[in-house]
Short mmCIF file of C-alpha atoms and ligand atoms in Angstrom, two decimals:
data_model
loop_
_atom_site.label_atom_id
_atom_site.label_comp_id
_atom_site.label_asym_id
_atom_site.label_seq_id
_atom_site.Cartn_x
_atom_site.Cartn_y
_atom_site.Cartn_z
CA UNK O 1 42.41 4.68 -6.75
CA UNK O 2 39.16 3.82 -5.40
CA UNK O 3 35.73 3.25 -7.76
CA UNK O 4 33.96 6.71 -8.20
CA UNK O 5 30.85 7.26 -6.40
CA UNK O 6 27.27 7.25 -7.48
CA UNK O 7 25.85 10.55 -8.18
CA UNK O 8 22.16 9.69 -7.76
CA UNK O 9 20.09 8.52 -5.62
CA UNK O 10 17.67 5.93 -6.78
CA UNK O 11 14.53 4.61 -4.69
CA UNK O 12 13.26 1.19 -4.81
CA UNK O 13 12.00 1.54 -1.62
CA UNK O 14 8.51 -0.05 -0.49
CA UNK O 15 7.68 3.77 0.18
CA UNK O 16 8.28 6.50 0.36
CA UNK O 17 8.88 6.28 -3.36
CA UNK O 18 9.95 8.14 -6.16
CA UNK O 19 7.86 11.71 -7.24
CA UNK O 20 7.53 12.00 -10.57
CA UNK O 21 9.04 15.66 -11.85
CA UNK O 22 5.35 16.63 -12.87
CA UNK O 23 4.48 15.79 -9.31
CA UNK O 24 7.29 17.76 -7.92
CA UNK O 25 6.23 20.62 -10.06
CA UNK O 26 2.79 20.64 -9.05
CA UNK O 27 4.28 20.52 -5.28
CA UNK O 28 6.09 24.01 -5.65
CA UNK O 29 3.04 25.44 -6.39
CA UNK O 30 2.19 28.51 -4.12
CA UNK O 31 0.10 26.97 -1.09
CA UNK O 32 -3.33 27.95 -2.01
CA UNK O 33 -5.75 28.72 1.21
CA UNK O 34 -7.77 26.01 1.90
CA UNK O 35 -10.90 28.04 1.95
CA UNK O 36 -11.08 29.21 -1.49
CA UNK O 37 -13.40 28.49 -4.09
CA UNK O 38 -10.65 27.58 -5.87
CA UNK O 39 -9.50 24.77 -3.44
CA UNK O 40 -12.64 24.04 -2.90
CA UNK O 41 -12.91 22.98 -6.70
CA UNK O 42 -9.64 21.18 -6.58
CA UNK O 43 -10.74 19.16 -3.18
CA UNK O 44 -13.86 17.83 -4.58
CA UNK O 45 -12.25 16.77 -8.06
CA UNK O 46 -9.66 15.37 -6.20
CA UNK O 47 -12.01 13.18 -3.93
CA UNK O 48 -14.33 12.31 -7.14
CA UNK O 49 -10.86 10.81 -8.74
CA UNK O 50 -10.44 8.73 -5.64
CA UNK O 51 -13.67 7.71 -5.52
CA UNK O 52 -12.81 6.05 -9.12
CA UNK O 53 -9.51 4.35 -7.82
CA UNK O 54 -10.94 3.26 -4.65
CA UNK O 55 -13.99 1.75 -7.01
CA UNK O 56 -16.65 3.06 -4.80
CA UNK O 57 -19.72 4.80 -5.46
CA UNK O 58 -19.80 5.94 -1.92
CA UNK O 59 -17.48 8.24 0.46
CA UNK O 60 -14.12 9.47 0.19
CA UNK O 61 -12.04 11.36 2.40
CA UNK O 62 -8.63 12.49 2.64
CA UNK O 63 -6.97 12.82 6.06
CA UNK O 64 -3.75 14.38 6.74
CA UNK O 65 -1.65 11.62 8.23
CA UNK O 66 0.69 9.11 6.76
CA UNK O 67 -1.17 5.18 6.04
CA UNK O 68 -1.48 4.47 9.31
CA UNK O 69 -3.80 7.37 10.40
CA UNK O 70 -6.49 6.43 8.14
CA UNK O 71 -5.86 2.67 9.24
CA UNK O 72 -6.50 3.97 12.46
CA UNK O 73 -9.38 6.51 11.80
CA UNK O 74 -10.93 3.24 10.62
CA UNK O 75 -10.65 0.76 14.09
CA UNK O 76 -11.84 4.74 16.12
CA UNK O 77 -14.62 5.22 13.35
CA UNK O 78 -16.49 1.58 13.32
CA UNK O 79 -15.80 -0.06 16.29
CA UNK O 80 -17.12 -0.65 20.03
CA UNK O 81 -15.78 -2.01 23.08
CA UNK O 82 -18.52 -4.11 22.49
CA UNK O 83 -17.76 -5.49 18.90
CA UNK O 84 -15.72 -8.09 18.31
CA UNK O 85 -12.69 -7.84 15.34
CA UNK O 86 -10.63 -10.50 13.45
CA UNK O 87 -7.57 -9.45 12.75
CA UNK O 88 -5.03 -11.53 9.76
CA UNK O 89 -1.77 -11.28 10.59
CA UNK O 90 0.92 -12.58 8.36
CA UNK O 91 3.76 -9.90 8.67
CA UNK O 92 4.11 -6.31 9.83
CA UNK O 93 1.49 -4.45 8.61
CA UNK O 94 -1.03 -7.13 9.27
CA UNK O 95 -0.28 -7.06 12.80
CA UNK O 96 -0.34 -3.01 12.91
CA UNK O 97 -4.19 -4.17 12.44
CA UNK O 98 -4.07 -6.44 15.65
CA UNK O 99 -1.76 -3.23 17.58
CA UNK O 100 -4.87 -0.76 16.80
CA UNK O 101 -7.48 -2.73 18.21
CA UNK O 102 -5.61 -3.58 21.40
CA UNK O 103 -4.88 0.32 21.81
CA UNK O 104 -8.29 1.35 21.10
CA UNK O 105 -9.76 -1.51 23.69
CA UNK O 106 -12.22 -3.58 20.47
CA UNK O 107 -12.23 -7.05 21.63
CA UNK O 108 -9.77 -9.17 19.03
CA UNK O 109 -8.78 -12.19 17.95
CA UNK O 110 -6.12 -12.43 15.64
CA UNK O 111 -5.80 -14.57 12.44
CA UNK O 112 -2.02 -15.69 12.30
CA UNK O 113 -0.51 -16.87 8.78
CA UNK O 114 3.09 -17.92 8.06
CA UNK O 115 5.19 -15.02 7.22
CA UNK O 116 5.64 -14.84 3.19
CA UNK O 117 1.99 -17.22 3.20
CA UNK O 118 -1.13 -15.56 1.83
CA UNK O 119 -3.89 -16.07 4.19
CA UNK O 120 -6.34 -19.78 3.34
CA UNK O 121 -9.84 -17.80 2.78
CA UNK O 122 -10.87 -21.47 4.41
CA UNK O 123 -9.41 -20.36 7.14
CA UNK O 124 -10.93 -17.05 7.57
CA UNK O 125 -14.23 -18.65 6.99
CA UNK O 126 -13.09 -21.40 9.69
CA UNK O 127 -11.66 -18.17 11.89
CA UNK O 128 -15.47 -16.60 11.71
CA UNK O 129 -17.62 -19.89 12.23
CA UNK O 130 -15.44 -20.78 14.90
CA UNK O 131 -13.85 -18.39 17.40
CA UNK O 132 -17.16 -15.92 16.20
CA UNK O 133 -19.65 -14.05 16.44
CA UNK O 134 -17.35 -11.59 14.72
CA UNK O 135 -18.47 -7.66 13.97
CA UNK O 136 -15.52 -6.49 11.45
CA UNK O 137 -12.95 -8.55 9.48
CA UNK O 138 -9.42 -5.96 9.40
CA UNK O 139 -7.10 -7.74 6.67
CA UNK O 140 -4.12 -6.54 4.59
CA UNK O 141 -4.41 -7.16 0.63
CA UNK O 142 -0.66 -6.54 -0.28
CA UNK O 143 1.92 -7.38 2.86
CA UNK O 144 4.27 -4.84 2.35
CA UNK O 145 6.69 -6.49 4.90
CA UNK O 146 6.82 -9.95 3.21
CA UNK O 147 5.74 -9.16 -0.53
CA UNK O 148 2.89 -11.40 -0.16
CA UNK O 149 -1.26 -10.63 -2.22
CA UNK O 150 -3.41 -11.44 0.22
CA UNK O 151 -6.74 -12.95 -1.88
CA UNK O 152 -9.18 -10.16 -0.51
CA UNK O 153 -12.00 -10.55 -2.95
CA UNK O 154 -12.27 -14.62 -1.92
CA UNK O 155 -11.98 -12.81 1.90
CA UNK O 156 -14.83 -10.28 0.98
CA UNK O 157 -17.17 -13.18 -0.69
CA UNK O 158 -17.01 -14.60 2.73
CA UNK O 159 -17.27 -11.91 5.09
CA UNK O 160 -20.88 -10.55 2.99
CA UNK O 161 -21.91 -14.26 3.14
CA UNK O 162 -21.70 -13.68 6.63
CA UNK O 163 -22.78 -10.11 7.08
CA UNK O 164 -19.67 -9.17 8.37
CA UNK O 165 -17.80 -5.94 7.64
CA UNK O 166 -14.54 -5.79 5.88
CA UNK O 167 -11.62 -3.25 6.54
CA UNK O 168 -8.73 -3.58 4.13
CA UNK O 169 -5.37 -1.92 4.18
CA UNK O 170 -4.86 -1.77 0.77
CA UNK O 171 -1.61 0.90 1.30
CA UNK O 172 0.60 -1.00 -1.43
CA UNK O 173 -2.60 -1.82 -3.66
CA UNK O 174 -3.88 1.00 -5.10
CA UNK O 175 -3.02 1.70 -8.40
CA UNK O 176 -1.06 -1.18 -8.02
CA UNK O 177 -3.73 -4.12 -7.93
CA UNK O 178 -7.42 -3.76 -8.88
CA UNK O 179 -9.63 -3.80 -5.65
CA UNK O 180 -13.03 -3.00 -7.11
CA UNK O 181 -14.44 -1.89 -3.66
CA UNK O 182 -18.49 -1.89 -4.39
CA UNK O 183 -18.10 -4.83 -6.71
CA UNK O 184 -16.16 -7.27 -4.07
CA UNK O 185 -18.05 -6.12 -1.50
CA UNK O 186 -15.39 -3.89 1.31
CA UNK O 187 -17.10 -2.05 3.25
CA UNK O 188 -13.97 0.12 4.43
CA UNK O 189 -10.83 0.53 1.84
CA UNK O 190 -7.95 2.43 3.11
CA UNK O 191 -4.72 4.21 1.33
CA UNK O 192 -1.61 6.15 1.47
CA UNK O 193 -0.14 8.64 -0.35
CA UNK O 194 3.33 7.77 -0.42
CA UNK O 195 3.33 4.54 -2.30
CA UNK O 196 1.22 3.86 -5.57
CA UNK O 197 0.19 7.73 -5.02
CA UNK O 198 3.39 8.73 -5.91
CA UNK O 199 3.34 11.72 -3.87
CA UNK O 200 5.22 12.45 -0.56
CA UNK O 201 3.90 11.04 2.89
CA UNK O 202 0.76 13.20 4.48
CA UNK O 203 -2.23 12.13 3.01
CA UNK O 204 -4.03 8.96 4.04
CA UNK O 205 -7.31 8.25 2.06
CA UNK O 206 -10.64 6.28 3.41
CA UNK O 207 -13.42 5.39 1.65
CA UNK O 208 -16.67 3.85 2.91
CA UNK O 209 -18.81 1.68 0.57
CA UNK O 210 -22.50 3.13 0.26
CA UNK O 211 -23.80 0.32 2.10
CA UNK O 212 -21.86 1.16 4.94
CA UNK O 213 -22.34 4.86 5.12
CA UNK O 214 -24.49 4.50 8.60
CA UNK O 215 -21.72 2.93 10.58
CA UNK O 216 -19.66 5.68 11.51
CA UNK O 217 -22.45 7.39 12.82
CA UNK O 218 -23.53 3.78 15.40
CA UNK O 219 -19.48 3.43 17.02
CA UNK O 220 -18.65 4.32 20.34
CA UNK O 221 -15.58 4.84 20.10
CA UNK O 222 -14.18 8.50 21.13
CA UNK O 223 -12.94 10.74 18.14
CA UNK O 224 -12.01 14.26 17.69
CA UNK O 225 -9.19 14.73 15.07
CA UNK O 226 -10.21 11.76 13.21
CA UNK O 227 -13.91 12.14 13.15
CA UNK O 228 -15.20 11.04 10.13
CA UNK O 229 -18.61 12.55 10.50
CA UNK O 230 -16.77 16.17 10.81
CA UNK O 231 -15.30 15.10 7.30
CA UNK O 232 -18.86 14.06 5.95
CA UNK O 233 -19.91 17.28 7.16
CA UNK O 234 -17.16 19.33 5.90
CA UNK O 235 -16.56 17.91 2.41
CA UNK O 236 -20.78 19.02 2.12
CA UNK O 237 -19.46 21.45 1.50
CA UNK O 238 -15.85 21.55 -0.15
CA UNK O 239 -13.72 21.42 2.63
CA UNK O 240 -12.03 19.61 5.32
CA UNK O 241 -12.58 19.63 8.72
CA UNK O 242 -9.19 21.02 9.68
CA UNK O 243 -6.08 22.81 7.58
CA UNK O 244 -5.46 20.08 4.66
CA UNK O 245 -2.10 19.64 3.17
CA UNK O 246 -2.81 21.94 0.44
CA UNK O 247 0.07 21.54 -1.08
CA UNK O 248 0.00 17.22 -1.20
CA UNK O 249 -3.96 18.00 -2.53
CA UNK O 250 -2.06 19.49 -5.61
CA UNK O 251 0.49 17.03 -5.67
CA UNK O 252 -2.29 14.36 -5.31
CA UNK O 253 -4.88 15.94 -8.11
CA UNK O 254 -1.05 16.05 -10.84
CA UNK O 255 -0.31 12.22 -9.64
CA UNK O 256 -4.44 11.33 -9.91
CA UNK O 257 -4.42 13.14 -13.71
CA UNK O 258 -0.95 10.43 -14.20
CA UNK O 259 -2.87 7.67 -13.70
CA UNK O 260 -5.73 8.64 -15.34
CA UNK O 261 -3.72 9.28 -18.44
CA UNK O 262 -1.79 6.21 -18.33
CA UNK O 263 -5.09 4.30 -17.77
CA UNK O 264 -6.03 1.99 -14.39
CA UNK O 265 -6.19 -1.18 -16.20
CA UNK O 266 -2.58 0.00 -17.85
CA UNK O 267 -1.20 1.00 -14.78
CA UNK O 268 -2.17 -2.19 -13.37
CA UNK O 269 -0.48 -4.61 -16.06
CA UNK O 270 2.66 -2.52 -15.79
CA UNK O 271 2.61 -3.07 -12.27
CA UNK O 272 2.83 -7.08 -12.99
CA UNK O 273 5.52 -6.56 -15.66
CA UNK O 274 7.33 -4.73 -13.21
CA UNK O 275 7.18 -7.63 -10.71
CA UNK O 276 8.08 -10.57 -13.28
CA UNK O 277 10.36 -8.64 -14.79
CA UNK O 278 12.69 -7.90 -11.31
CA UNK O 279 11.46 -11.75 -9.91
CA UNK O 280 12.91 -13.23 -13.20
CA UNK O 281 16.24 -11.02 -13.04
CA UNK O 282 17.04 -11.68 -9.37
CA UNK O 283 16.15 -15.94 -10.13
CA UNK O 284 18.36 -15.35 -12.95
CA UNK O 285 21.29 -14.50 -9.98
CA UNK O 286 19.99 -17.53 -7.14
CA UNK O 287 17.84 -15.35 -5.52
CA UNK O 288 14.49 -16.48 -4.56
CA UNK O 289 10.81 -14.90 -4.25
CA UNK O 290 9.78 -15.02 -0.35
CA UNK O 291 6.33 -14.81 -1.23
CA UNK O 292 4.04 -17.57 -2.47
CA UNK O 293 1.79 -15.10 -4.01
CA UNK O 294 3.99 -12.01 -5.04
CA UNK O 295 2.51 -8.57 -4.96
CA UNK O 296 3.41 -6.09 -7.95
CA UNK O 297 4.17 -3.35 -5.23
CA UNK O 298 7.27 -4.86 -3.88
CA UNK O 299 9.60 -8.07 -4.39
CA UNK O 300 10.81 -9.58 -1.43
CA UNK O 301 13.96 -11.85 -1.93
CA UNK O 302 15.78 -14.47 -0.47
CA UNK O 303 19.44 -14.46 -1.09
CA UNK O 304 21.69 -16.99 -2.49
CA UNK O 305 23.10 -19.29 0.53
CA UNK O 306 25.94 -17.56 1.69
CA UNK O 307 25.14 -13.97 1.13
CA UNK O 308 23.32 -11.74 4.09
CA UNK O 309 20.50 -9.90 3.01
CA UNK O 310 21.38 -7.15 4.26
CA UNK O 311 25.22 -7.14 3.12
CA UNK O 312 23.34 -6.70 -0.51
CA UNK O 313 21.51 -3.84 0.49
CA UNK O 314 24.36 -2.10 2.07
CA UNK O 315 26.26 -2.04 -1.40
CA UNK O 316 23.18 -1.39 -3.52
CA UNK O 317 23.44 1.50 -1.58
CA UNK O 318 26.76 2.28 -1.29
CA UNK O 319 28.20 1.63 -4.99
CA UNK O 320 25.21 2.22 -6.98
CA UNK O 321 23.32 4.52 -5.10
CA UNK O 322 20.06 2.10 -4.90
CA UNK O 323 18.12 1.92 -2.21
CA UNK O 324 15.77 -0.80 -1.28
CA UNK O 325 15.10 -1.70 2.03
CA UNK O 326 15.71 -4.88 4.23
CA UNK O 327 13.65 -7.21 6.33
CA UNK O 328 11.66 -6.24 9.31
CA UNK O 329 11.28 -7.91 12.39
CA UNK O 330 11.89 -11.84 11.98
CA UNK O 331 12.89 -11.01 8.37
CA UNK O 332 15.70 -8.74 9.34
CA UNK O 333 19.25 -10.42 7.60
CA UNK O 334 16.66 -12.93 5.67
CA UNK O 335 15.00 -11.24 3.03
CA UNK O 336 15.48 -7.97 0.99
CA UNK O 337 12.75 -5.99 -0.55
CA UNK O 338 12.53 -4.29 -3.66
CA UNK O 339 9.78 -2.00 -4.11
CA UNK O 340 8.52 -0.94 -7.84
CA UNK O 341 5.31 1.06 -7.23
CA UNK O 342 4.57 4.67 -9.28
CA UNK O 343 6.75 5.67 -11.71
CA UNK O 344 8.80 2.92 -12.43
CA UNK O 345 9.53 0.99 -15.66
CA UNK O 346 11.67 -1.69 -17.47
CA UNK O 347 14.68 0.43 -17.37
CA UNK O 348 14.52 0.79 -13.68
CA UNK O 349 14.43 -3.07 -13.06
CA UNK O 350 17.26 -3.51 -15.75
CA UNK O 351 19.29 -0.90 -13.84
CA UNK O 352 18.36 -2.94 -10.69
CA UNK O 353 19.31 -6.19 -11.44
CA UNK O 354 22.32 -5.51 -12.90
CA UNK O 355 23.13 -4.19 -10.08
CA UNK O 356 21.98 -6.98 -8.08
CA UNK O 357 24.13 -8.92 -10.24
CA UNK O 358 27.15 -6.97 -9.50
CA UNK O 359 26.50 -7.32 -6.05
CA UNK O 360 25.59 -10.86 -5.49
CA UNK O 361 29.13 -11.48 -7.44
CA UNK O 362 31.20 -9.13 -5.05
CA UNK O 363 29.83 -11.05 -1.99
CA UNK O 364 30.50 -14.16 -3.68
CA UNK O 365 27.39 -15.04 -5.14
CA UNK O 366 26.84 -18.45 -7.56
CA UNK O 367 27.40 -18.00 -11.17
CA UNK O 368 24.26 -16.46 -12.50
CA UNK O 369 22.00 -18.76 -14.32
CA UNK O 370 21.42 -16.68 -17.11
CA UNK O 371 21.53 -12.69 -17.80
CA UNK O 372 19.24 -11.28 -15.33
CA UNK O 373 19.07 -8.10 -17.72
CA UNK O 374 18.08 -10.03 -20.57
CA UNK O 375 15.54 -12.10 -18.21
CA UNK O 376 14.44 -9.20 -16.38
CA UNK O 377 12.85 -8.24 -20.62
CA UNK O 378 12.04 -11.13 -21.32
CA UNK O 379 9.39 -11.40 -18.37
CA UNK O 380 8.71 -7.97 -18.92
CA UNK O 381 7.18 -8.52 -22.69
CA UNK O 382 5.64 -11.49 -21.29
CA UNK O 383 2.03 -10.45 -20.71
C1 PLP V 1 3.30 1.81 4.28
C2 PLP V 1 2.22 0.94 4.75
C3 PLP V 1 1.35 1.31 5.78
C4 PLP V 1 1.36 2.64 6.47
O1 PLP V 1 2.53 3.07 6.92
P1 PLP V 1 2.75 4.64 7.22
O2 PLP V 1 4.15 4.70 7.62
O3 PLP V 1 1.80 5.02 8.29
O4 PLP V 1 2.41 5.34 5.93
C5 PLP V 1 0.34 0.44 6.14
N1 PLP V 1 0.17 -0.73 5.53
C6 PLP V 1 0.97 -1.13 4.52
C7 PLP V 1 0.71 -2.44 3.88
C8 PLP V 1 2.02 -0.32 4.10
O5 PLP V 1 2.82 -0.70 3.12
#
C-alpha cells in the first residue's frame, strides 16, 4: 500500500504566492467599470496607500503588467541613448536590469557581484568614479534568485552624493523590508503585485520621488503603452490611461487595508521572524543559507553534501504537497529557495521544515543537529 497523497497545495514559492481568503473574496467581486466614480474613488485610495508603502511623498502609478513591466516602464521612462546606466548584477533579476538597457539601446556598464554576495557600496562608489560619468544607477534591493539584501540605502547615500539617479527593483521588498523612498533618497522605486502584495500577478507599481518628477518628461526614449506622462495625466483625474485590472485594484485596495491593519513596522519584523525562523530549522537539518546577507522574502539553501537540490524539491512537492522552487541559471541543482512573503506565519515554517526534515532523511540526509521544529520557534520568538 503506498503513502496517501497530499490534499493541498501549499506555496512557498518566491511568487506567485499565497492570496489570502479576504483577498480572494475581494477578487470575486463583480468587475466594476473603470470609469465610475466609484472606481475612481477606489483608484485614488488605492494609489494614496501605495504612496505610504513605497514611502514617497511623490507619484504613484499602477500599471497592468507583471514586475517586470514597471521595471521596464522605468529604463523607457528615464533614459536616453545618450545617458549612460550602471547596472549591479549579482543573480537573475539583477541582470534583467542589464537585459533592459541593452534592448532599449541606453549605453551600460554592468556592476557584476558574486552570486549569493551583496553588492560592496565601495564598489559602486569605485564603479561611478571610475568607469563614469554615469546618468542612472538600476540596482536590485532583495535578489530574489539568490536570497541575497542588497544594502540600497548605503547605495542611495552614494548615488545623491553624486547626483546620480537611483532605480531600484524592490519586487521582493515591499512590505517585506523598509525602503523609506524620500528619506534614502531613490529617485525611482518599483513593485509587483504578486509577491509581498499578496495578490495575483497583473499589477506592477512605480513611484517617482518628488524630486524626480521632471525626468520623465526630459527622456527620449519612445513610449506608448507605458507612458508615464499619459498616467500623470490620467490619474489627474482618477483614472488610468488604459482598461486597469479592475478586479486586481480590488484585490490590491483588501491586501493594502491587510497591511495596514497588521501595521508596516509589524509586517516588517514578522517578515525577519519568518526568515530566522525557516534559516534556523533547515541549519538544524545541514542545510546552509546561500546568502551572506539573507532577505526576509525568500531563503535560499544549500543542501547537505550528498543531496541534489532539486531531488528535495521534487518530494516537497510530491509527498507533502509544498512547493518551493529551485535554482535558476548557475544555481539550478545547487540551491533551493523557500519563499515566505504575505501571509505566512510560524506555523507555515514549522510545517516546512518538518517537512524538510522528512525529506533530507529519505534522500539520506545527516542526522539532524537538533529539532528543526523546535529551532524553527525558537528563532522565531527571538526578536
Ligand atoms: C518576481 C521578480 C521580478 C519580476 O518578475 P515578473 O515575473 O515580471 O513579475 C523582478 N525582480 C525581482 C527581484 C523579482 O523577484
Amino acid at each position: 500500500m503506498s503513502a496517501p497523497r497530499p490534499i493541498k497545495t501549499r506555496l512557498f514559492t518566491p511568487g506567485p504566492v499565497e492570496v489570502p481568503p479576504r483577498v480572494l473574496r475581494a477578487l470575486s467581486q463583480p468587475p466594476p467599470h473603470h470609469r465610475t466614480e466609484g472606481f475612481r474613488a477606489t483608484l485614488l485610495a488605492v494609489t494614496e496607500k501605495l504612496r505610504a508603502l513605497h514611502g514617497t511623498a511623490g507619484e504613484v502609478w499602477l500599471l497592468p503588467a507583471s514586475g517586470t513591466g514597471a521595471m521596464e516602464a522605468a529604463v523607457s521612462n528615464l533614459m536616453s541613448p545618450e545617458r549612460r546606466a550602471l547596472a549591479i548584477g549579482g543573480g537573475k533579476f539583477g541582470e534583467r536590469w542589464a537585459g533592459l538597457l541593452e534592448a532599449w539601446g541606453v549605453p551600460h556598464q554592468t556592476l557584476e557581484v558574486e552570486w549569493g554576495a551583496s553588492v560592496d557600496p565601495a564598489a559602486v562608489e569605485a564603479a561611478l568614479e571610475q568607469g563614469g560619468p554615469f546618468d542612472t544607477v538600476f540596482a536590485t534591493h532583495s535578489e530574489t534568485s539568490t536570497g541575497a539584501l542588497h544594502d540600497i540605502q548605503a547605495i542611495a547615500r552614494i548615488t545623491r552624493a553624486r547626483g546620480v539617479r537611483l532605480v531600484v527593483d524592490a519586487i521582493t521588498s515591499l512590505a517585506i523590508h523598509p525602503l523609506p523612498q524620500d528619506e534614502w533618497g531613490v529617485d525611482v522605486v518599483v513593485c509587483g503585485s504578486q509577491k509581498g502584495l499578496m495578490i495575483p500577478p497583473g499589477i506592477a507599481t512605480l513611484s517617482l520621488a518628488p524630486w524626480a518628477a521632471s525626468a520623465i518628461d526630459q527622456a527620449a526614449l519612445p513610449r506608448y503603452y507605458f507612458d508615464l506622462r499619459k498616467a500623470r495625466k490620467s490619474l489627474a483625474g482618477g483614472e488610468t490611461a488604459f482598461t486597469p485590472p479592475v478586479s486586481l485594484v480590488l484585490a490590491l485596495a483588501e491586501s493594502l487595508a491587510m497591511i495596514e491593519e497588521e501595521g508596516l513596522v509589524a509586517v516588517h519584523e514578522r517578515h525577519g521572524a519568518l526568515s530566522r525562523a525557516t534559516r534556523a530549522g533547515a541549519t538544524a537539518l545541514g542545510f546552509t543559507a546561500f546568502a551572506a546577507r539573507p532577505s526576509h522574502a525568500v531563503t535560499a539553501l544549500r543542501p547537505p553534501a550528498g543531496i541534489e537540490a532539486g531531488a528535495v524539491v521534487k518530494r516537497l512537492r510530491e509527498r507533502h504537497g509544498m512547493i518551493l522552487a529551485g535554482g535558476q541559471d548557475r544555481l539550478k541543482g545547487v540551491i533551493l529557495r523557500a519563499g515566505h512573503m504575505g501571509a505566512y506565519d510560524l506555523a507555515d515554517i514549522q510545517a516546512l521544515v518538518g517537512a524538510l526534515g522528512e525529506c533530507a532523511r529519505a534522500l539520506g540526509g545527516p542526522a539532524p543537529v537538533r529539532d528543526p521544529v523546535l529551532a524553527a520557534s525558537e528563532a522565531w520568538d527571538r526578536a
